[in-house]
Each structure stands twice: as structure tokens, then as C-alpha cells.
Tab-separated table of C-alpha atoms and ligand atoms in Angstrom:
chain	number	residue	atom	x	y	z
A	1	UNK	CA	-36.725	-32.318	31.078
A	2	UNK	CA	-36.774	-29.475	28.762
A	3	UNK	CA	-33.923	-28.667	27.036
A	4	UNK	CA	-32.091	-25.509	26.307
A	5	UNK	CA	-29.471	-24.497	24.358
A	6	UNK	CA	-27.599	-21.231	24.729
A	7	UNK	CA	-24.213	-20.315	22.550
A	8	UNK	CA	-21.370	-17.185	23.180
A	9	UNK	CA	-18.863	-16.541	20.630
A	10	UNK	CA	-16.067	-16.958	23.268
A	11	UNK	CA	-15.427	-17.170	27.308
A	12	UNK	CA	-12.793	-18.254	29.529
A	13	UNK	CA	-14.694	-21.422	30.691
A	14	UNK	CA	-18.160	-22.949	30.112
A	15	UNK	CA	-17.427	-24.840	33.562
A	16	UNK	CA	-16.883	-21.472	35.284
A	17	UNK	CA	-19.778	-20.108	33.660
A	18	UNK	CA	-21.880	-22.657	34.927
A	19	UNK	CA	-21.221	-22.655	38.331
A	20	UNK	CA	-22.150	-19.156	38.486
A	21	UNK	CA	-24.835	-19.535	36.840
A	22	UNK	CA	-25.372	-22.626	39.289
A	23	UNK	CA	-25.276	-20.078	42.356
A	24	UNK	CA	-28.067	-18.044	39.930
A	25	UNK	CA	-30.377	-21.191	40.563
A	26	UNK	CA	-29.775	-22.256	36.990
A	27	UNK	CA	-31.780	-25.510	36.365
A	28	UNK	CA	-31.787	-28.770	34.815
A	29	UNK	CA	-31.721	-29.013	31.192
A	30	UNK	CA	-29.559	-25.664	30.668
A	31	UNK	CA	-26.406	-26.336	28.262
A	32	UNK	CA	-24.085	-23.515	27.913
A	33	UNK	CA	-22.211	-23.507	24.675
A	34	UNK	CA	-18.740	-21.698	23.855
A	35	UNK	CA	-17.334	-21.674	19.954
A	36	UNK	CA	-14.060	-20.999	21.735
A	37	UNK	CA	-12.445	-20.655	25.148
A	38	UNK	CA	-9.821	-18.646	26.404
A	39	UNK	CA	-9.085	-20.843	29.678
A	40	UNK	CA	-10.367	-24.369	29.208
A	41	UNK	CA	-9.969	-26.570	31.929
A	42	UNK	CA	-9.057	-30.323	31.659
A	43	UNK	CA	-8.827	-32.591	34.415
A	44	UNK	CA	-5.571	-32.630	36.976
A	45	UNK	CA	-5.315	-28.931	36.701
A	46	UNK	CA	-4.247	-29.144	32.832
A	47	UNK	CA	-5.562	-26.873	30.295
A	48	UNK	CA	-8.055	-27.437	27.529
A	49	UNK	CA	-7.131	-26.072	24.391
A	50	UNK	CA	-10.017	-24.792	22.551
A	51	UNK	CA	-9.498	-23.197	19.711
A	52	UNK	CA	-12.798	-22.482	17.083
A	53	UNK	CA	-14.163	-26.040	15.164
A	54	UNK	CA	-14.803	-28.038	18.626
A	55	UNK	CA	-17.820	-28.164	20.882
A	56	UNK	CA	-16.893	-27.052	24.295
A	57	UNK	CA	-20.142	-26.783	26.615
A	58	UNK	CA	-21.240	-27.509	29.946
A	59	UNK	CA	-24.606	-28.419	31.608
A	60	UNK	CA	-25.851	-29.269	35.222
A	61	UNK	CA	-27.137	-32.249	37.119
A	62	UNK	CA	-29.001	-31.471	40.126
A	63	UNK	CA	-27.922	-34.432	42.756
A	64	UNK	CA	-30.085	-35.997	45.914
A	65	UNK	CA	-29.463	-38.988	48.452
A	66	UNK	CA	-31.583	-41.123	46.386
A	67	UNK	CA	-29.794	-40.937	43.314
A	68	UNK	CA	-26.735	-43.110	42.621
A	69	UNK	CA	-22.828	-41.186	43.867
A	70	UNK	CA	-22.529	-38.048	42.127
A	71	UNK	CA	-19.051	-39.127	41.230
A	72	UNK	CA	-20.722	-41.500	38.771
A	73	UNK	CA	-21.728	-38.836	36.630
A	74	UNK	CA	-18.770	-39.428	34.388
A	75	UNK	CA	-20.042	-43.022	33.434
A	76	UNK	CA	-23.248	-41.781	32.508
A	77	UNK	CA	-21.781	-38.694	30.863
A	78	UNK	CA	-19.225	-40.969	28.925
A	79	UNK	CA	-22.262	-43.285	27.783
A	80	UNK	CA	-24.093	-39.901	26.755
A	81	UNK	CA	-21.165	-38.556	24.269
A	82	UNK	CA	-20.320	-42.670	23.523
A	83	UNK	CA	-24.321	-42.785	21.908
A	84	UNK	CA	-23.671	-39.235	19.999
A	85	UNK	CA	-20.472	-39.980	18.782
A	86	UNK	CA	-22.158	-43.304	17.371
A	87	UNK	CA	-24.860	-41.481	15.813
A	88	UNK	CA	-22.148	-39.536	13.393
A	89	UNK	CA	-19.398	-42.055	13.434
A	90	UNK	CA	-21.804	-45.502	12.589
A	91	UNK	CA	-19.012	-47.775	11.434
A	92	UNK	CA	-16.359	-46.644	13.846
A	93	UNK	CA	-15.131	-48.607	16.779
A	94	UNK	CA	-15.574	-46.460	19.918
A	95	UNK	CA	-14.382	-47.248	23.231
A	96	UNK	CA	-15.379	-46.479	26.708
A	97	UNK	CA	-11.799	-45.626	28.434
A	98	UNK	CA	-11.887	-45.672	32.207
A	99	UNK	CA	-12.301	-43.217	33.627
A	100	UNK	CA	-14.601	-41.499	31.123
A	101	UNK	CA	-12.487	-40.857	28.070
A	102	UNK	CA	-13.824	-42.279	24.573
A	103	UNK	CA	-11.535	-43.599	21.940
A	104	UNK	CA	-11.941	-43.388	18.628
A	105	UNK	CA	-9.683	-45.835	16.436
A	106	UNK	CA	-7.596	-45.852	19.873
A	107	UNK	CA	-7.327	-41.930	19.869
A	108	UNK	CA	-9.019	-39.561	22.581
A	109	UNK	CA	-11.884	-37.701	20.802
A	110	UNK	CA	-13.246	-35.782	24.037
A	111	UNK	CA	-12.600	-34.644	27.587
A	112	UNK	CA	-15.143	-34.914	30.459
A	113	UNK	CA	-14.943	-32.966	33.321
A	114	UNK	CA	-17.022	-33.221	36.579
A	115	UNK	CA	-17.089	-30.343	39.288
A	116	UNK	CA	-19.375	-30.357	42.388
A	117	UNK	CA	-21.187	-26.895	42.744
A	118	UNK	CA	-23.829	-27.229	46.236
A	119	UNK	CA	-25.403	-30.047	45.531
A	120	UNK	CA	-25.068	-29.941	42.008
A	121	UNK	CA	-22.613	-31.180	39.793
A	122	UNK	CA	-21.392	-29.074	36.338
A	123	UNK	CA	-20.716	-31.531	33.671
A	124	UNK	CA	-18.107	-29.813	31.294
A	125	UNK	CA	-17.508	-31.964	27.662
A	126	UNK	CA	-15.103	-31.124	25.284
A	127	UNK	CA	-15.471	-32.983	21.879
A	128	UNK	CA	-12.877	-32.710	19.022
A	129	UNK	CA	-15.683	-32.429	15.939
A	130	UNK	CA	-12.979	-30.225	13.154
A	131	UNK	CA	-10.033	-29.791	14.972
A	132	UNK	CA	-7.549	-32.377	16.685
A	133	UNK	CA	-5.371	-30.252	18.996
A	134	UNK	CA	-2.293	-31.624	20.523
A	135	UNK	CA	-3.732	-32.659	24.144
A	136	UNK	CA	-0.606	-33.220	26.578
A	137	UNK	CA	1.348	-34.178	23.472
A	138	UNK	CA	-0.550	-36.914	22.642
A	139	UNK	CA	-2.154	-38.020	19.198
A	140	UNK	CA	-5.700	-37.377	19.438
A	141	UNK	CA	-8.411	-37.414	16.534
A	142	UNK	CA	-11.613	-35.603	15.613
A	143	UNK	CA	-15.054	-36.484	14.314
A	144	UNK	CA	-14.247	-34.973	10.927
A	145	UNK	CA	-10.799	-37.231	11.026
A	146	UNK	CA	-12.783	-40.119	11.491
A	147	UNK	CA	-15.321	-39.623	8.767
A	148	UNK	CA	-18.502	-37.652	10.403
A	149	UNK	CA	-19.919	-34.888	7.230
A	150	UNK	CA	-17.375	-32.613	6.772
A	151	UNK	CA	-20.030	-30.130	7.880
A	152	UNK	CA	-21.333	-31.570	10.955
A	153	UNK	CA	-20.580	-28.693	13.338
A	154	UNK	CA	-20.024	-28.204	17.254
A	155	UNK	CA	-23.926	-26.952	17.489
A	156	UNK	CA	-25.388	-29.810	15.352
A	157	UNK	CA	-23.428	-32.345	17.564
A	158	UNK	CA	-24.726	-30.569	20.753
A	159	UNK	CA	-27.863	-31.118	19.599
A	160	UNK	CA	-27.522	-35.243	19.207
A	161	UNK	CA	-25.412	-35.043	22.653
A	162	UNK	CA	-28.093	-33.263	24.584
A	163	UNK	CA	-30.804	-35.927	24.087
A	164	UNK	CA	-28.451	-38.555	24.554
A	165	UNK	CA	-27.555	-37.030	28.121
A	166	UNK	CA	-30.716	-36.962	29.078
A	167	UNK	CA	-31.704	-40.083	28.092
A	168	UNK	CA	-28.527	-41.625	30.362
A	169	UNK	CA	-29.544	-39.364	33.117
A	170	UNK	CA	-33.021	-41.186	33.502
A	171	UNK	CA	-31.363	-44.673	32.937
A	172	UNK	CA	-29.167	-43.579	36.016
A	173	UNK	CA	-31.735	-42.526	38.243
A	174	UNK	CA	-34.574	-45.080	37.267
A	175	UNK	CA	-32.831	-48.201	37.149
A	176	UNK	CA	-29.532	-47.307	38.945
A	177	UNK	CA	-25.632	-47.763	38.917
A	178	UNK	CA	-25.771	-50.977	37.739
A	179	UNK	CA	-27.492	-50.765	34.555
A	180	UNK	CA	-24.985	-47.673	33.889
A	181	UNK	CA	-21.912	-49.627	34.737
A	182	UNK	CA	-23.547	-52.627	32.646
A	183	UNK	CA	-23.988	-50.352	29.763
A	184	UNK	CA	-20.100	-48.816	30.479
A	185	UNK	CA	-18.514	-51.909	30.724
A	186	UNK	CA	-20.538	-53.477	27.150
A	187	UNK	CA	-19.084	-50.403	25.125
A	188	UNK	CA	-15.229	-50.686	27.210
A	189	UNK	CA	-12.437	-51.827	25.087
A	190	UNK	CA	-11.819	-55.722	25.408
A	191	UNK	CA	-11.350	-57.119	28.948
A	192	UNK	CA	-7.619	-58.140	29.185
A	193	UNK	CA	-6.202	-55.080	27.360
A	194	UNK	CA	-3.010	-53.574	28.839
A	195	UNK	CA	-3.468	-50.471	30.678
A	196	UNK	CA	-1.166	-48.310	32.632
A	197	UNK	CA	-2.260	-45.935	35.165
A	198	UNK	CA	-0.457	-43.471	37.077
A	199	UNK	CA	-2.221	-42.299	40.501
A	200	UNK	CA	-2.548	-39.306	42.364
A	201	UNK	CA	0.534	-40.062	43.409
A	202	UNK	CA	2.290	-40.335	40.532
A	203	UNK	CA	2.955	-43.791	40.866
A	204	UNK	CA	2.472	-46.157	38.215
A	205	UNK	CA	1.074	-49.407	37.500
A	206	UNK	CA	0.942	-51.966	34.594
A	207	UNK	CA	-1.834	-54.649	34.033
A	208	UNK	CA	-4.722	-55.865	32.242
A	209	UNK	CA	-8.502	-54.478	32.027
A	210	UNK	CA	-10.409	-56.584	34.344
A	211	UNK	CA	-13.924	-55.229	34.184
A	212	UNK	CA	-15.291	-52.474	37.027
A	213	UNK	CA	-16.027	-52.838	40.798
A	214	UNK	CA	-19.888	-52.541	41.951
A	215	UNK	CA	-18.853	-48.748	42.681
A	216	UNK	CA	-17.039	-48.121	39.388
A	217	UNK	CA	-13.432	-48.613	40.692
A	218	UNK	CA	-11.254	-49.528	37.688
A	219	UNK	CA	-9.816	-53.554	38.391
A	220	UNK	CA	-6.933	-54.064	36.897
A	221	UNK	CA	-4.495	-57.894	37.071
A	222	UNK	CA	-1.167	-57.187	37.454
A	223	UNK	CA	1.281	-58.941	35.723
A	224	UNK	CA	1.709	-61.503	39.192
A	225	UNK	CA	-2.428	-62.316	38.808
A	226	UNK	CA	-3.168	-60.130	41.672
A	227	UNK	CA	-6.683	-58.052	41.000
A	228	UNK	CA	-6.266	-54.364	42.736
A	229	UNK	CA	-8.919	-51.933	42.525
A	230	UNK	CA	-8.192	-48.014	41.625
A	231	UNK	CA	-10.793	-45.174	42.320
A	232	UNK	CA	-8.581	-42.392	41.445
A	233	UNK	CA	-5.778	-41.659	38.051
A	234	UNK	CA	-5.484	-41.538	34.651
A	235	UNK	CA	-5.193	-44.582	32.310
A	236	UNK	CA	-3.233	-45.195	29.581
A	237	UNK	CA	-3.972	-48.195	26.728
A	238	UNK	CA	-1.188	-50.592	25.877
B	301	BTN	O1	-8.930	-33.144	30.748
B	301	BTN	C1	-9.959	-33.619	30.258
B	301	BTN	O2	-9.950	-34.690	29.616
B	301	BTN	C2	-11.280	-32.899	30.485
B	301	BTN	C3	-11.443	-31.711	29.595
B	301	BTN	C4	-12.795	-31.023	29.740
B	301	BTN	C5	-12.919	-29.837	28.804
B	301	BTN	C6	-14.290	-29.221	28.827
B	301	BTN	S1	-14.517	-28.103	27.493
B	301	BTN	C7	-16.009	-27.534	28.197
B	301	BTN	C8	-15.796	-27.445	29.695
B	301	BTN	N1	-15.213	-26.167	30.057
B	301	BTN	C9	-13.978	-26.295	30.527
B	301	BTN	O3	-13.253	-25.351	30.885
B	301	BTN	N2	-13.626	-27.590	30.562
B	301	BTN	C10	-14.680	-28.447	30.073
């Protein structure tokens, strides 16, 4: 896959560029890169701030029956920005959080975002690399927090992240979900750490990391032993 790189000063939202660029017949290997965005968009409907520093960029993933759920994306992307972040941060702890959040010294460093476009899917990553806004008022970090060069910047990072993604792209469709989820789950934080999720529903549950399903569904053992499976929320640590 060839890769290629292209950078505007500022737009709304890489994501939404992307798709139409998607309905253009964009193809595989394309990375769209914005130094800021107007109208960032997180996951749940929330807003991505995205002020100048970070890397906010978005790429595409062209999807067939053959290839492992397209929902399963955001292991594969997590693993990508997991092996970049490594690559700057080498004596850092960094944690696969399910469902594809990456914690550095326990604090979000990035935001993945998966939309389905025909029978593509845009991948949308947000990495922290200067700045650490505020993200729904919790503590979050940055690469430059946590000790990357002070002058490692959002296109230099792109550059490591690109490779990566491709790299975890062809692990996912040569050898499968399982080697992804095998490679997710060796880079999660410790089985048995508290988690609490709230669902789509809003309801929330308390228990301990037990590992993923053979689909990805987060298992969690609540406090009375009993192992439930979730395919859908957000996850807190501790
Ligand atoms: O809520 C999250 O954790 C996901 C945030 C995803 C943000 C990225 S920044 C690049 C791309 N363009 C967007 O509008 N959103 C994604």
C-alpha cells in the first residue's frame, strides 16, 4: 500500500472530509491531515477539541466479506497508534483501554473514531502530541507531557503512525481477529483491574477486567463473580 500524506491548515472535520472524499473513490493509503479543526467529532456525539499542537487526521479502510467485522477496526487502529506512541514514548507504560482508548501513565492520550462510509470505513485519530485539552473534564496528557522531544510535531508523528497502521492492517487481514485481539489483549492494562462502564443506556456497571470475548466484547466479573459480556459503552479505570 502506498502511502500518502496530505495536510490543510484548518477544516471542520478530517472525518467529514473523508467521507466525501470516500464518495470521490478516494483509496487506500490516503491520510488527510488537519493542524486544527473547527468541529471535531468524538465518539457519542461529543466534540473534539482541536486546537493547533495535536495531530487530528483521518484515513480509509476499504472492507470485504473476507476480512474480519469492520467494527474491529478500532482494535487494530488502537494497536496502530499503541506501536507509534511506543516509538516516541520508549520507557512509558501504555495501555490498551477497551474500547480503543490508550493510556498513558493512566491518562487518555488519543481518541479513535470509526464511521462506516459504503463499504468503507473512515478511521478518524486524534492524538494529544503538545497540547492536553480538557476532554469531558477529564485529566488527559500529551506526548510532550510524557517526555516525547519537545519538537516532535503532529506531522512527524503521522509519519511513525501511518506505517504502523498499515502494518496492523495486514496483520488483520492475513492472520485474522485473533492475532489482533491477541496482540490487544498483551498491551491491555492488567487483567483484574476495576473498570466501570456506563452503556448506551446510561446504565452503569462495576467490575474487574476479565480479558475479551472471541468477537472483542469487553468481559468484565462483577463484584458477585458473575462474567457478563459488553459490546457497546464507554469504560472507565478504577
Ligand atoms: O471521542 C473520542 O475519543 C474520539 C475522538 C476522535 C477525534 C478525531 S480527530 C480526527 C478525526 N476527525 C474528527 O472530527 N474526529 C476524529
Amino acid at each position: 500500500m502506498t502511502i500518502r500524506i496530505e495536510t490543510v491548515a484548518e477544516t471542520a472535520s478530517t472525518n467529514a472530509d473523508m467521507k466525501a472524499r470516500a464518495r470521490d473513490g478516494a483509496e487506500e493509503g490516503l491520510w488527510l491531515r488537519a493542524e486544527k479543526q473547527s468541529g471535531g467529532i468524538g465518539r457519542l456525539g461529543r466534540r473534539w477539541e482541536s486546537p493547533k499542537g495535536n495531530l487530528y487526521c483521518s484515513t480509509i479502510v476499504s472492507c470485504r466479506h473476507e476480512y474480519p467485522a469492520p467494527s474491529t477496526l478500532s482494535f487494530v487502529t488502537a494497536l496502530a497508534v499503541h506501536k507509534a506512541i511506543g516509538a516516541h514514548l520508549s520507557h512509558k507504560e501504555i495501555w490498551l483501554k477497551w474500547p480503543n482508548d490508550i493510556l498513558v501513565s493512566g491518562l487518555k492520550i488519543c481518541g479513535i473514531l470509526l464511521e462506516r462510509s459504503g463499504d468503507a470505513v473512515i478511521v478518524g485519530i486524534g492524538v494529544n502530541v503538545a497540547i492536553a485539552p480538557e476532554i469531558d473534564g477529564r485529566i488527559v496528557t500529551s506526548l510532550h507531557k510524557e517526555g516525547s522531544k519537545s519538537d516532535l510535531t503532529a506531522a512527524a508523528f503521522l509519519e511513525t503512525l501511518a506505517q504502523c497502521f498499515a502494518d496492523m492492517l495486514d496483520l488483520w487481514r492475513v492472520s485474522g481477529l485473533e492475532a489482533i485481539l491477541s496482540a490487544w489483549q498483551q498491551r491491555a492494562h492488567p487483567l483484574g483491574t476495576r473498570l466501570s462502564t456506563s452503556g448506551v443506556n446510561g446504565e452503569r456497571l462495576d467490575g474487574e477486567y476479565a480479558g475479551l470475548s472471541d468477537d472483542g466484547a469487553l468481559r468484565l466479573r462483577k463484584p458477585d463473580g458473575t462474567l457478563i459480556e459488553i459490546h457497546a459503552g464507554d469504560v472507565d479505570v478504577g
